[in-house]
Amino acid sequence: MTDVLSRREFLVSTAGGLAASATLGIPHPMRPPRPLPPTPRWAARPVIVASGNGLRAVQRAFELIMQGTDPLDAVVEGVKIQELDPNDDSVGYGGLPNADGVVQLDASCMHGPTKRAGAVGALENIKTPSEVAKLVLKYTNHVFLVGEGAKRFALSYGFEEEDLLTERSRQKWLRWRANRNPKDDYLDVPETEQMVVRPTGTINCEAVTPNGAIASVTTTSGLAWKIPGRVGDSPIIGAGQYCDNDVGAAGSTGRGESNIKVCGGFLTVEHMRRGMKPTDACLETLTRVVAMTEARLLNERGRPKFGLEFYAVNKRGEFGCASLYAGEDFAVHDGTAARLVDAAHLYDEPEPA
Ligand code: GLY
């Protein structure tokens, strides 16, 4: 297949593509969907990988890449399902708030074919930070916008300002605040009422298309009850995710501070560049995380007191995931069906409570 289109072919494919993207409902697509080459000419085995909360994301993103949709458009459409879901309290709308009760969202993405990156941090009142990160990538000379500036940027593209705190997440925050300090003026929540542990949920999603195009995105509401203004690993290019179209992509969920210190997304891709398979690359990055962990965060056996996971795909469409502790899974669609797969792990025991 040639890359050179006649003017007529171009007009036909563009018109068809624009109609298709409107049908797909993808705002600001990277490019209109285009037909895939015949199967024997595929450059890679198509695959979508996501964190364990991304079963719907891999389903949606896989459908899209098989319609010829750009891989970044596909993964952003996938993670938006979680961002818009009020019952996922680790991502987007309904995410657990910071210590002041304000939801601040982080996201980043990379697009292998164009070598572009975009990110937003501490974004308030916009439900889908992954889309805003994609707009930074697509329409600006910058990589990373934060806070009020990021919000104004989103509003300029037609996003609506909305209250992201659902009644469910507000109730969890109120209970956390009540029990935070036994000496303050808030009466403690009775022991019998369920307390919320401090979660660090996030969704990472990566795509390899049949053409061998790669993209990745990570989006989160970050650590619940964080100090206002705290930004985790998710919007840090090279930590929360990284993508190099010649090698592959990698991303992370879990304790962001521990990932930032090893630039885990980048490091995992570099391990694959040196020839490691995706799962081995993820495990190798986790060993670096352990080596870089402060003593206060290690238990009596020298193991981290937190959870962290890495996800990776390579240029051929091979994929993998590894977690510090046993019992984690991740979501995959590689042509059969969206499914959850057990993650590899460093330690053969569940994550410490
Ligand atoms: N990995 C998500 C966060 O730490 O914010």
Short mmCIF file of C-alpha atoms in Angstrom, two decimals, residues 27-28 72-73 75-85 88-96 103-110 117-138 143-147 149-155 157 159-164 201-204 216-222 226 231-232 234-237 241:
data_model
loop_
_atom_site.label_atom_id
_atom_site.label_comp_id
_atom_site.label_asym_id
_atom_site.label_seq_id
_atom_site.Cartn_x
_atom_site.Cartn_y
_atom_site.Cartn_z
CA PRO A 27 -13.86 15.10 19.74
CA HIS A 28 -10.65 16.53 18.25
CA LEU A 72 -4.35 7.80 20.95
CA ASP A 73 -7.95 8.60 20.07
CA VAL A 75 -7.12 4.81 24.31
CA VAL A 76 -8.52 8.19 25.34
CA GLU A 77 -12.02 7.04 24.37
CA GLY A 78 -11.36 3.91 26.42
CA VAL A 79 -10.27 5.61 29.64
CA LYS A 80 -13.04 8.20 29.35
CA ILE A 81 -15.47 5.44 30.29
CA GLN A 82 -13.84 5.30 33.74
CA GLU A 83 -13.41 9.09 33.98
CA LEU A 84 -17.14 9.60 33.40
CA ASP A 85 -18.20 6.76 35.72
CA ASP A 88 -15.03 4.76 39.95
CA ASP A 89 -13.71 6.90 42.78
CA SER A 90 -10.10 6.83 41.58
CA VAL A 91 -10.50 8.57 38.24
CA GLY A 92 -12.29 11.64 36.84
CA TYR A 93 -15.85 12.45 37.93
CA GLY A 94 -16.53 11.02 41.39
CA GLY A 95 -12.81 10.70 42.16
CA LEU A 96 -11.89 11.02 45.83
CA VAL A 103 -11.19 16.85 43.30
CA GLN A 104 -7.92 17.55 41.46
CA LEU A 105 -7.21 15.39 38.41
CA ASP A 106 -3.97 14.43 36.63
CA ALA A 107 -3.46 12.87 33.19
CA SER A 108 -0.86 12.44 30.49
CA CYS A 109 -0.60 10.84 27.09
CA MET A 110 1.86 10.16 24.29
CA ALA A 117 3.23 14.32 24.54
CA GLY A 118 0.61 16.17 26.58
CA ALA A 119 -0.29 16.39 30.23
CA VAL A 120 -2.42 18.21 32.80
CA GLY A 121 -1.96 18.33 36.55
CA ALA A 122 -4.19 19.41 39.46
CA LEU A 123 -7.02 20.10 37.01
CA GLU A 124 -10.31 21.01 38.71
CA ASN A 125 -13.94 20.87 37.53
CA ILE A 126 -13.31 19.10 34.19
CA LYS A 127 -14.51 15.49 34.03
CA THR A 128 -12.12 14.09 31.40
CA PRO A 129 -8.49 15.19 31.96
CA SER A 130 -7.27 12.61 29.43
CA GLU A 131 -9.01 14.59 26.67
CA VAL A 132 -7.47 17.81 27.90
CA ALA A 133 -4.01 16.18 27.94
CA LYS A 134 -4.62 15.11 24.33
CA LEU A 135 -5.50 18.69 23.40
CA VAL A 136 -2.25 19.93 24.98
CA LEU A 137 -0.44 17.33 22.89
CA LYS A 138 -2.30 18.16 19.71
CA VAL A 143 3.72 19.45 27.14
CA PHE A 144 2.34 20.10 30.62
CA LEU A 145 -0.34 22.54 31.88
CA VAL A 146 -1.41 22.69 35.51
CA GLY A 147 -4.09 24.11 37.79
CA GLY A 149 -4.23 27.54 33.46
CA ALA A 150 -5.08 23.96 32.52
CA LYS A 151 -8.72 24.60 33.35
CA ARG A 152 -8.88 27.81 31.32
CA PHE A 153 -7.24 25.96 28.43
CA ALA A 154 -9.93 23.25 28.62
CA LEU A 155 -12.74 25.80 28.80
CA TYR A 157 -11.98 24.21 23.79
CA PHE A 159 -15.29 21.83 28.02
CA GLU A 160 -17.86 22.54 30.72
CA GLU A 161 -17.00 23.37 34.28
CA GLU A 162 -18.70 20.84 36.59
CA ASP A 163 -18.66 19.82 40.24
CA LEU A 164 -16.69 16.55 40.27
CA GLY A 201 -6.55 4.19 41.89
CA THR A 202 -5.70 5.20 38.36
CA ILE A 203 -6.21 3.88 34.83
CA ASN A 204 -3.41 3.36 32.33
CA SER A 216 -0.56 5.48 25.82
CA VAL A 217 -2.57 7.42 28.38
CA THR A 218 -2.81 7.50 32.17
CA THR A 219 -5.48 9.37 34.12
CA THR A 220 -6.30 9.62 37.83
CA SER A 221 -7.79 11.59 40.68
CA GLY A 222 -4.58 10.75 42.52
CA LYS A 226 -3.67 14.43 49.31
CA VAL A 231 0.66 15.97 41.64
CA GLY A 232 1.40 12.26 41.33
CA SER A 234 0.24 9.97 36.21
CA PRO A 235 0.79 13.32 34.47
CA ILE A 236 4.59 13.02 34.50
CA ILE A 237 5.81 12.01 31.04
CA GLN A 241 3.32 6.56 31.06
#
